[in-house]
PDB file of C-alpha atoms in Angstrom:
ATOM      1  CA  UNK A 109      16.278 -15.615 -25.239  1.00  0.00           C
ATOM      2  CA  UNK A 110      19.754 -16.604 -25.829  1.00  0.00           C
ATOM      3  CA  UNK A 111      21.782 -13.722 -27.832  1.00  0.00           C
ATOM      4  CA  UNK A 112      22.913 -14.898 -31.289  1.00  0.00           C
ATOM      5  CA  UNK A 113      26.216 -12.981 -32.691  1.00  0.00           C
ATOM      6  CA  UNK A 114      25.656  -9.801 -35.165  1.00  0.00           C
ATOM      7  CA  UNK A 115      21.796  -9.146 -33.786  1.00  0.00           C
ATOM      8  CA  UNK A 116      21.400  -7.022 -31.404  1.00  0.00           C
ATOM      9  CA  UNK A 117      20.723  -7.730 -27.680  1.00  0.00           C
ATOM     10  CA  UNK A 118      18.316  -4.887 -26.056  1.00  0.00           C
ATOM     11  CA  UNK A 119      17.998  -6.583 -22.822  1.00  0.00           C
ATOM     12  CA  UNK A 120      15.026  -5.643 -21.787  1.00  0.00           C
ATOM     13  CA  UNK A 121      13.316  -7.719 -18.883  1.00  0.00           C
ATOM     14  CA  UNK A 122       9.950  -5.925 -19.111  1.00  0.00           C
ATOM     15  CA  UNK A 123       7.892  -3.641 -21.862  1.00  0.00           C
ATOM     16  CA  UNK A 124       5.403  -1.763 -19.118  1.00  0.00           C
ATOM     17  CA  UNK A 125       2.569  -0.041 -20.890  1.00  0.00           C
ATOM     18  CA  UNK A 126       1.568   3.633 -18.894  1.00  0.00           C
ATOM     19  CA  UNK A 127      -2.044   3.812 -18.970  1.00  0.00           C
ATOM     20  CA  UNK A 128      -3.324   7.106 -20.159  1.00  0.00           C
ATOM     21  CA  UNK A 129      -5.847   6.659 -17.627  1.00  0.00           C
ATOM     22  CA  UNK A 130      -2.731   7.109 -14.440  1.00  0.00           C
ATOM     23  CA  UNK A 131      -2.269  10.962 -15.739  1.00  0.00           C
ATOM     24  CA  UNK A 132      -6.233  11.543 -16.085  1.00  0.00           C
ATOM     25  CA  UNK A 133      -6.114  10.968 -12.199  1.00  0.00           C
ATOM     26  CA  UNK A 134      -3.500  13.197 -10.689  1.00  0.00           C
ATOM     27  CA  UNK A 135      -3.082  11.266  -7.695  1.00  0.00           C
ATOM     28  CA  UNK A 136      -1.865   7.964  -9.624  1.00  0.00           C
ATOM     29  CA  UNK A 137       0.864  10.023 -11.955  1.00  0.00           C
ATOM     30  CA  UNK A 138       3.700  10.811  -9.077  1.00  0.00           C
ATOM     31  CA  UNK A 139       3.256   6.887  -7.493  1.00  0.00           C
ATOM     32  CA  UNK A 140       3.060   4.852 -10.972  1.00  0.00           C
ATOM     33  CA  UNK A 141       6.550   7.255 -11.993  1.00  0.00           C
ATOM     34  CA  UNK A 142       8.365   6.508  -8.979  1.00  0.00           C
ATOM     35  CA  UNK A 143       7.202   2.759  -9.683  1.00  0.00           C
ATOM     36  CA  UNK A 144       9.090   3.024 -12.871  1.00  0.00           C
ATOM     37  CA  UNK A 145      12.238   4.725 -11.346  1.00  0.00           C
ATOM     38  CA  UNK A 146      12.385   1.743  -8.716  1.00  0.00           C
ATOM     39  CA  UNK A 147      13.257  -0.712 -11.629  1.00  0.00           C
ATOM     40  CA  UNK A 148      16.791   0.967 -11.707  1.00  0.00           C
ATOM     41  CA  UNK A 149      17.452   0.161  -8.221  1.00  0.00           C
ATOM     42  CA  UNK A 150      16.214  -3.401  -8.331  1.00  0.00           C
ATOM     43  CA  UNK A 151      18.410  -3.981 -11.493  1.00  0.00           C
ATOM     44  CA  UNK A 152      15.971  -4.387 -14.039  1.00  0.00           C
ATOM     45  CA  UNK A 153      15.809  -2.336 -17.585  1.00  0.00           C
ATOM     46  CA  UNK A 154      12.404  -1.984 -18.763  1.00  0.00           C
ATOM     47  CA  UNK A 155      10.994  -0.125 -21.625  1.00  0.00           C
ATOM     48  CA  UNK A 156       7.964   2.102 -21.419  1.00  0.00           C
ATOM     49  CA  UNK A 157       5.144   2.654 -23.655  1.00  0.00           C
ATOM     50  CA  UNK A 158       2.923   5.492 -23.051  1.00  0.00           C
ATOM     51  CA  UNK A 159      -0.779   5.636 -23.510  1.00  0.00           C
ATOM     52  CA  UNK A 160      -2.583   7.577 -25.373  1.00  0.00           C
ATOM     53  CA  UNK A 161      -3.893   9.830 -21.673  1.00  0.00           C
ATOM     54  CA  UNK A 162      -6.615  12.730 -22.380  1.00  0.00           C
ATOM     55  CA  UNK A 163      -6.023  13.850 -25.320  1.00  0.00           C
ATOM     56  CA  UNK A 164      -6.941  10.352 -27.053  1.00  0.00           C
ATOM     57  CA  UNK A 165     -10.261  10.432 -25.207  1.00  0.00           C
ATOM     58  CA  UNK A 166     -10.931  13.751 -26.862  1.00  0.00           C
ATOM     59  CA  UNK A 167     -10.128  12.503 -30.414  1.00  0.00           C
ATOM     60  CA  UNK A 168     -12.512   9.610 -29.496  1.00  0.00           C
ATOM     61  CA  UNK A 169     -15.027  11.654 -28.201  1.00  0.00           C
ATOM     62  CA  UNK A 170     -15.002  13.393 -31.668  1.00  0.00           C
ATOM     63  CA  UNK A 171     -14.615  10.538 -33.628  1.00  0.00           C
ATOM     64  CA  UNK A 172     -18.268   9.679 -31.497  1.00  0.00           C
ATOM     65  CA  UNK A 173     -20.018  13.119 -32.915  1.00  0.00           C
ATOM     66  CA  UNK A 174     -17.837  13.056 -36.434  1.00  0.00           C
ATOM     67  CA  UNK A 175     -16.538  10.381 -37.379  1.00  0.00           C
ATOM     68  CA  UNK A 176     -13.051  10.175 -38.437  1.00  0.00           C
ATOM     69  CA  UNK A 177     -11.233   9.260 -41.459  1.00  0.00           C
ATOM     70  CA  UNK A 178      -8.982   5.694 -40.154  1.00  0.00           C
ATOM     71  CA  UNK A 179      -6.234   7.333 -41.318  1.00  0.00           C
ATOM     72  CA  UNK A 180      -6.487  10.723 -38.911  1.00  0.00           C
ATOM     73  CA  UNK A 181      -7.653   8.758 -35.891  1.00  0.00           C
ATOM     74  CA  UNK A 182      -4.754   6.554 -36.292  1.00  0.00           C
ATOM     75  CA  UNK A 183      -2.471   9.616 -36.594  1.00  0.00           C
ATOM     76  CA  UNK A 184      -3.386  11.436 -33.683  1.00  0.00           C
ATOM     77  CA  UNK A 185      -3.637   8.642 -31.348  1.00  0.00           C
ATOM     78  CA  UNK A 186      -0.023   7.683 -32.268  1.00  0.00           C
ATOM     79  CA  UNK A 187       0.861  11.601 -31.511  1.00  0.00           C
ATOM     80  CA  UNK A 188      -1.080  11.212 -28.259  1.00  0.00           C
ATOM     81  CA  UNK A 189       1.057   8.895 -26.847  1.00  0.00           C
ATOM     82  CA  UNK A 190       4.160  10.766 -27.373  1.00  0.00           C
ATOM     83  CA  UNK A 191       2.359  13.737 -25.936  1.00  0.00           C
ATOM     84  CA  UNK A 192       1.656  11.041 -22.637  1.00  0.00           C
ATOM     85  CA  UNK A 193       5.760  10.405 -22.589  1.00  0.00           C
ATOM     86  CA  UNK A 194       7.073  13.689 -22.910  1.00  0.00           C
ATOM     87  CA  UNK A 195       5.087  14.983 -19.994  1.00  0.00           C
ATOM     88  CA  UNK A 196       5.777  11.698 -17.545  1.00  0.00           C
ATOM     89  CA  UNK A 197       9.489  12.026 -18.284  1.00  0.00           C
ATOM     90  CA  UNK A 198       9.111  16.215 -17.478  1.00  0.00           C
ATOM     91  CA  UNK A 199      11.628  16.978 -14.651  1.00  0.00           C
ATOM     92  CA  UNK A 200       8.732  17.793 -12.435  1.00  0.00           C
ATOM     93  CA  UNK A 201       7.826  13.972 -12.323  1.00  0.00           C
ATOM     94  CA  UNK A 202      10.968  12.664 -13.038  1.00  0.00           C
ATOM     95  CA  UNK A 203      14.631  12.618 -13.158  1.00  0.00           C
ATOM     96  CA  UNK A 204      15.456   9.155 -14.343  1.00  0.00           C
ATOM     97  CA  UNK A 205      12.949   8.980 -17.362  1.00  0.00           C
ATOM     98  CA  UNK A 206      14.015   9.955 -20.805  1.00  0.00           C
ATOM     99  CA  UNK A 207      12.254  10.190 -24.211  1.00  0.00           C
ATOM    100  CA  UNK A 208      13.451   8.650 -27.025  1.00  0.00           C
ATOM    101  CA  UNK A 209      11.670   8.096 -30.609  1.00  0.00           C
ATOM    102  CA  UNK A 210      14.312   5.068 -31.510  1.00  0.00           C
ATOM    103  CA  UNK A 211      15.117   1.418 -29.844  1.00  0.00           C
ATOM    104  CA  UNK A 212      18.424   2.553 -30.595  1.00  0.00           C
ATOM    105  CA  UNK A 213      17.846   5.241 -28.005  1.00  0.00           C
ATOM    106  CA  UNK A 214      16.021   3.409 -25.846  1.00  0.00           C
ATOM    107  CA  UNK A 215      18.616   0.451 -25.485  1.00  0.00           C
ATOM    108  CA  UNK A 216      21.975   3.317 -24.460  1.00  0.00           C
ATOM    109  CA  UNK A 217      19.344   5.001 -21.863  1.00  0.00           C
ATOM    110  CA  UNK A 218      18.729   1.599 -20.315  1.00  0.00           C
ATOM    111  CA  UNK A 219      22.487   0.912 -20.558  1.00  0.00           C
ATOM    112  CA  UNK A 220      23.200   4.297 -18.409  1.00  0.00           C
ATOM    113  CA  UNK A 221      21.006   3.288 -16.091  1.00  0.00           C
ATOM    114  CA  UNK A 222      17.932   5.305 -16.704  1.00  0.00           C
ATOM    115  CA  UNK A 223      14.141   4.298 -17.422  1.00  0.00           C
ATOM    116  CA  UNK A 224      13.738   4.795 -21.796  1.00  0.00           C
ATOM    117  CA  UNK A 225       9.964   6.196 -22.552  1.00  0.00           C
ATOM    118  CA  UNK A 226       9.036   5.607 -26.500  1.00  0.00           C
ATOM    119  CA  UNK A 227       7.145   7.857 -28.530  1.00  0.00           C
ATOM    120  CA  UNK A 228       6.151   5.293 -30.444  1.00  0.00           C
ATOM    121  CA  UNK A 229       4.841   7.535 -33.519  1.00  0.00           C
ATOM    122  CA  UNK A 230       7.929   7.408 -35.721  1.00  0.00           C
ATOM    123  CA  UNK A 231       7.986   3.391 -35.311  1.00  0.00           C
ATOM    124  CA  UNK A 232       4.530   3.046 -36.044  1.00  0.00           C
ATOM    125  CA  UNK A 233       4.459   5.278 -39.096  1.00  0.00           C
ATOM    126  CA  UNK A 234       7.765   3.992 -40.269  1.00  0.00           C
ATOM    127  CA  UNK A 235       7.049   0.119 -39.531  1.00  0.00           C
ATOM    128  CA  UNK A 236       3.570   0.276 -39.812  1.00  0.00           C
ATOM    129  CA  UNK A 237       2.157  -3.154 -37.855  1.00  0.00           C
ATOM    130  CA  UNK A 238      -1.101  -1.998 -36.619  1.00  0.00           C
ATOM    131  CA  UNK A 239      -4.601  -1.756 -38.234  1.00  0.00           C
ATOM    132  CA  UNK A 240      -6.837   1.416 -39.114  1.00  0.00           C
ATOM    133  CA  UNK A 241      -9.225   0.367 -35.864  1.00  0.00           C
ATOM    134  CA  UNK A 242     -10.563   1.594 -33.034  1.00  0.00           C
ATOM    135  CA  UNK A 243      -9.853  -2.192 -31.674  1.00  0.00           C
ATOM    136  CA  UNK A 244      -6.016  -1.841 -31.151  1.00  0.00           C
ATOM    137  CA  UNK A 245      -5.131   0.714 -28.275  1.00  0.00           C
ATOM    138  CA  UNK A 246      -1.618   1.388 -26.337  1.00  0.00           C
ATOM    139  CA  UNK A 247      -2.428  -2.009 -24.672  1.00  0.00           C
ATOM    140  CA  UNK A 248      -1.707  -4.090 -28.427  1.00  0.00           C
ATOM    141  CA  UNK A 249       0.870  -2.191 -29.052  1.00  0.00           C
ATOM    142  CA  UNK A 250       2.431  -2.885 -25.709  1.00  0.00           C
ATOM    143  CA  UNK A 251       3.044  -6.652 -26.539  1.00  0.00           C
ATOM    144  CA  UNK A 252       3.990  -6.188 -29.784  1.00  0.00           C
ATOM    145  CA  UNK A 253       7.066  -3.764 -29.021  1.00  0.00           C
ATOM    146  CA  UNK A 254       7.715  -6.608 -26.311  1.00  0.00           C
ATOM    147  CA  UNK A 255       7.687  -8.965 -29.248  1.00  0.00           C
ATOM    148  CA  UNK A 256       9.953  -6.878 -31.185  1.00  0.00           C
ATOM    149  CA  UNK A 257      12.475  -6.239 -28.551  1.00  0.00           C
ATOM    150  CA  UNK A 258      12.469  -9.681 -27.140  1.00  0.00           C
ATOM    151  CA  UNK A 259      11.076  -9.106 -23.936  1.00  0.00           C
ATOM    152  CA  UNK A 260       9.768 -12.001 -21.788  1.00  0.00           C
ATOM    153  CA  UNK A 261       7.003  -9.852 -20.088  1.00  0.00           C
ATOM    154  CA  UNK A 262       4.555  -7.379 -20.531  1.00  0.00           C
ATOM    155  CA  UNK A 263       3.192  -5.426 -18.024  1.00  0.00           C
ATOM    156  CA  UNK A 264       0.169  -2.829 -18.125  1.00  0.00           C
ATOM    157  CA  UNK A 265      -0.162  -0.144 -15.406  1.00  0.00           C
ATOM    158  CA  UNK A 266      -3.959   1.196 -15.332  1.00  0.00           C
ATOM    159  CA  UNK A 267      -5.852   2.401 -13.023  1.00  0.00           C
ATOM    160  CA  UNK A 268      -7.582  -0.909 -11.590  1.00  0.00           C
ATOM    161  CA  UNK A 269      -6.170  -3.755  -9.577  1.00  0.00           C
ATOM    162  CA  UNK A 270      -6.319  -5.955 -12.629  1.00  0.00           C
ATOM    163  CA  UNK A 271      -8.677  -8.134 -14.451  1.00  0.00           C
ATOM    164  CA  UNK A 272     -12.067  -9.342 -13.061  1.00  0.00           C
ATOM    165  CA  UNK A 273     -14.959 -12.038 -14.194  1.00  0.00           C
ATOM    166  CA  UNK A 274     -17.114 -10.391 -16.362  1.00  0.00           C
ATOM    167  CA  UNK A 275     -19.971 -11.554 -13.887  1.00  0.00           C
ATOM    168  CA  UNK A 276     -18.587  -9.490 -11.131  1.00  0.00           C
ATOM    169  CA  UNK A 277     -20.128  -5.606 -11.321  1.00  0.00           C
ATOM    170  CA  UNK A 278     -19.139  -4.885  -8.204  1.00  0.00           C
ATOM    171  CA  UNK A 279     -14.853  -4.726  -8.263  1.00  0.00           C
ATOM    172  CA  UNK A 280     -13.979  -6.443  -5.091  1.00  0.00           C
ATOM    173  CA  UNK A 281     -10.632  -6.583  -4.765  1.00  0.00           C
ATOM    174  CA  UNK A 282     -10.350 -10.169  -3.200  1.00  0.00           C
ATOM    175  CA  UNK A 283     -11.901 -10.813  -6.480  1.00  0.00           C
ATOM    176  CA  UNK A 284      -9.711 -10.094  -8.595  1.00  0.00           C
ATOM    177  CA  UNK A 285      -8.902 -13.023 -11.078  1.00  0.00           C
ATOM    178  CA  UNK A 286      -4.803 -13.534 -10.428  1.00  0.00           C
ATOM    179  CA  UNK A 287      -4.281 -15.346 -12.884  1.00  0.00           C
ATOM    180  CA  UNK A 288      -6.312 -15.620 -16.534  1.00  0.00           C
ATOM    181  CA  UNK A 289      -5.892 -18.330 -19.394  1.00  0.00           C
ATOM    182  CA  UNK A 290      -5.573 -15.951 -22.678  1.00  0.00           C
ATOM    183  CA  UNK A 291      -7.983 -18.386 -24.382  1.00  0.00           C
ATOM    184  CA  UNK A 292     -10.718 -17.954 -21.749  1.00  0.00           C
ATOM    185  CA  UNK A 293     -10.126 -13.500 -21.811  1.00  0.00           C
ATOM    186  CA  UNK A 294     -10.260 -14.333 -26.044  1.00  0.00           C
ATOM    187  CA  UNK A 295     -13.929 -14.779 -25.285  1.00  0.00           C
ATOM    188  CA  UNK A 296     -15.018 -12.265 -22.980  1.00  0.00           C
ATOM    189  CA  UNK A 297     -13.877  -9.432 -25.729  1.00  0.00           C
ATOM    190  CA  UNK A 298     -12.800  -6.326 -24.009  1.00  0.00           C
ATOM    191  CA  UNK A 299     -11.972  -6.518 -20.463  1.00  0.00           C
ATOM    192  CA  UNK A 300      -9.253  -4.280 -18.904  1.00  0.00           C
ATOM    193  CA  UNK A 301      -6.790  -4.738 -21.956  1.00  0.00           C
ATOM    194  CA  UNK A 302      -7.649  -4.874 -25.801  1.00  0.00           C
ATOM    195  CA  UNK A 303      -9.618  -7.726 -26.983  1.00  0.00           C
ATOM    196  CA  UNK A 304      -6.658  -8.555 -29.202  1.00  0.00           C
ATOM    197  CA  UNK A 305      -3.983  -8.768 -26.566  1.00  0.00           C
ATOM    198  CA  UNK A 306      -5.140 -12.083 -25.453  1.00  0.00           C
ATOM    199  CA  UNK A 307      -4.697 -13.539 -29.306  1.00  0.00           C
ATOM    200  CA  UNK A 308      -1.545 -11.754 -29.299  1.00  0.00           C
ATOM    201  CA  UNK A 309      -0.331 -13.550 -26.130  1.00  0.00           C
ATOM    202  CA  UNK A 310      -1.493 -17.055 -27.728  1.00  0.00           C
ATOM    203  CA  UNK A 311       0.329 -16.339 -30.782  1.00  0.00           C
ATOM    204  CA  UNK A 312       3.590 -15.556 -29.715  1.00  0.00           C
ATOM    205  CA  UNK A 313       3.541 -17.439 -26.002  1.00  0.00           C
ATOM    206  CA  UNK A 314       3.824 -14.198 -24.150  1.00  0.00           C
ATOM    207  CA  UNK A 315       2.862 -13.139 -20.675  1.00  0.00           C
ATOM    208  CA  UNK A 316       1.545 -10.193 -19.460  1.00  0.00           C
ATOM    209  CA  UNK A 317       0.543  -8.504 -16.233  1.00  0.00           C
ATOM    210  CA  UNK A 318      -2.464  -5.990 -15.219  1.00  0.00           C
ATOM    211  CA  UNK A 319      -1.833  -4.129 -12.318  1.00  0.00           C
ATOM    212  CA  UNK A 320      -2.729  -0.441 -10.656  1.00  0.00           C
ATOM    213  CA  UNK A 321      -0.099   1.457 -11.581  1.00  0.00           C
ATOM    214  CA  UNK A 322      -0.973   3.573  -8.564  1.00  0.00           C
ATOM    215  CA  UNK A 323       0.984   1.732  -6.314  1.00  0.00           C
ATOM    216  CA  UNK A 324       4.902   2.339  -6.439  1.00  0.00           C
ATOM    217  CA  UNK A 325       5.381  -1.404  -5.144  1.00  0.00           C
ATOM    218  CA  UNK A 326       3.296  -3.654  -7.243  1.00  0.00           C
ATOM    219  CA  UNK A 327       5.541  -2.914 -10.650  1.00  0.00           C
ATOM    220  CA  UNK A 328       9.226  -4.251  -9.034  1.00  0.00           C
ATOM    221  CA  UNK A 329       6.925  -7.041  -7.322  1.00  0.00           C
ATOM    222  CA  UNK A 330       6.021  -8.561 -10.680  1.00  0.00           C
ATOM    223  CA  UNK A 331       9.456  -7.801 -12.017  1.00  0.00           C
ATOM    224  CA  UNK A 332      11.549  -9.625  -9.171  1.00  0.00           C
ATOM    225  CA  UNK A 333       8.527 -12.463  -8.853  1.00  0.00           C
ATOM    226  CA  UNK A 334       7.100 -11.670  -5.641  1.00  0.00           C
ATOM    227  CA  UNK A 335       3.226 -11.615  -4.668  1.00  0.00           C
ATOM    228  CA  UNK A 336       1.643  -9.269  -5.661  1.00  0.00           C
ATOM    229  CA  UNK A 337      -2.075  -7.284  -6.451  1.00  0.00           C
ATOM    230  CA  UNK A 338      -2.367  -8.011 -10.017  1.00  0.00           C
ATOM    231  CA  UNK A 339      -3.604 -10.561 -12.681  1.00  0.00           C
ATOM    232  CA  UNK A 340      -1.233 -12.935 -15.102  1.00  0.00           C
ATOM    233  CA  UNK A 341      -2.406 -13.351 -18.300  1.00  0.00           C
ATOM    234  CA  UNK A 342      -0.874 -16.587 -19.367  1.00  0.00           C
ATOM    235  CA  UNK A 343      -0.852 -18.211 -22.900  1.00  0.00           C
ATOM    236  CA  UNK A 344      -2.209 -21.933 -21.627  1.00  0.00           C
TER     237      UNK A 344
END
């Protein structure tokens, strides 16, 4: 997008979503990290928003047994995820990730160089853009910080290879779908990102990626436009 005089420019080329599910699994956490940290030395700024990791599954595994008032689930997820970014940008993981709870924040981190990780819980209070609902995860919220920052891509790092046909039970990996028409993932419902991502991409003509965030490699292979283990998600 071209920059227009007295807005700000953020510069972002990417918003990459870390799936909760890539610190459940110890043996994802270090690789998908140093995937992020290899932006910097390809040149790109991207902007990371953390999932919601284990201690979301817990609050939905109480919500299953007592169910929750919208209002606390909504809280708690939000505080989730910046419990998921302050522990990925902990010294032991990392020395180029920093937190931040502003885009303000985020945009001088990028500037010096460094990999910005939102909390997003003091946007999403203070803004307030998503619903009460179980059906809006990390994954939503992904593309619509991308949306807000003016990124052209989203990407989501989780702990498959990316998206398959809902008639495939097995998970080959030379089955993997790599590349999906949002209109056609609309109406399959959930798949590997949130049912409303796709109707989010055809709204605002977005694209997004799915890829294992697992290995270090696939992340600057989107980003720089080389092949790549994944599946595009593309608005038509």
């Amino acid at each position: 997008m071209k920059d227009v005089s007295g807005y700000v420019s953020y510069g972002f080329d990417a918003v990459v979503k870390f799936g909760g599910s890539l610190l459940i699994k110890s043996e994802y956490t270090s690789k998908a990290i140093n995937g992020l940290e290899k932006t910097i030395s390809v040149g790109k700024r991207i902007l990371v928003i953390p999932g919601g990791g284990p201690t979301d599954k817990t609050i939905e595994a109480i919500d299953k047994v007592y169910p929750l008032h919208p209002n606390t689930h909504h809280l708690a997820c939000a505080r989730a995820q910046d419990q998921t970014g302050l522990i990925i940008c902990d010294s032991s993981f990392s020395k180029n990730l920093e937190p931040c709870e502003t885009l303000e924040e985020a945009r001088k981190i990028a500037e010096a160089h460094k990999v910005p990780v939102l909390l997003p819980s003091r946007l999403i209070f203070d803004i307030d853009p998503f619903e009460r609902t179980w059906e809006i995860t990390s994954d939503g919220m992904a593309v619509w910080f991308a949306w807000l920052v003016s990124a052209p891509l989203t990407v989501v790092l989780t702990d498959v290879d990316g998206i398959f046909h809902p008639d495939d039970q097995n998970r080959i990996t030379d089955k993997i779908m790599p590349r999906v028409n949002a209109n056609l993932l609309s109406q399959w419902g959930h798949t590997a990102v949130d049912k409303c991502v796709p109707e989010f991409i055809l709204w605002r003509n977005i694209r997004v990626w799915v890829i294992h965030g697992g290995f270090s490699d696939r992340l600057s292979n989107v980003l720089l436009g080389h092949p790549t283990i994944g599946t595009e998600i593309v608005p038509n």
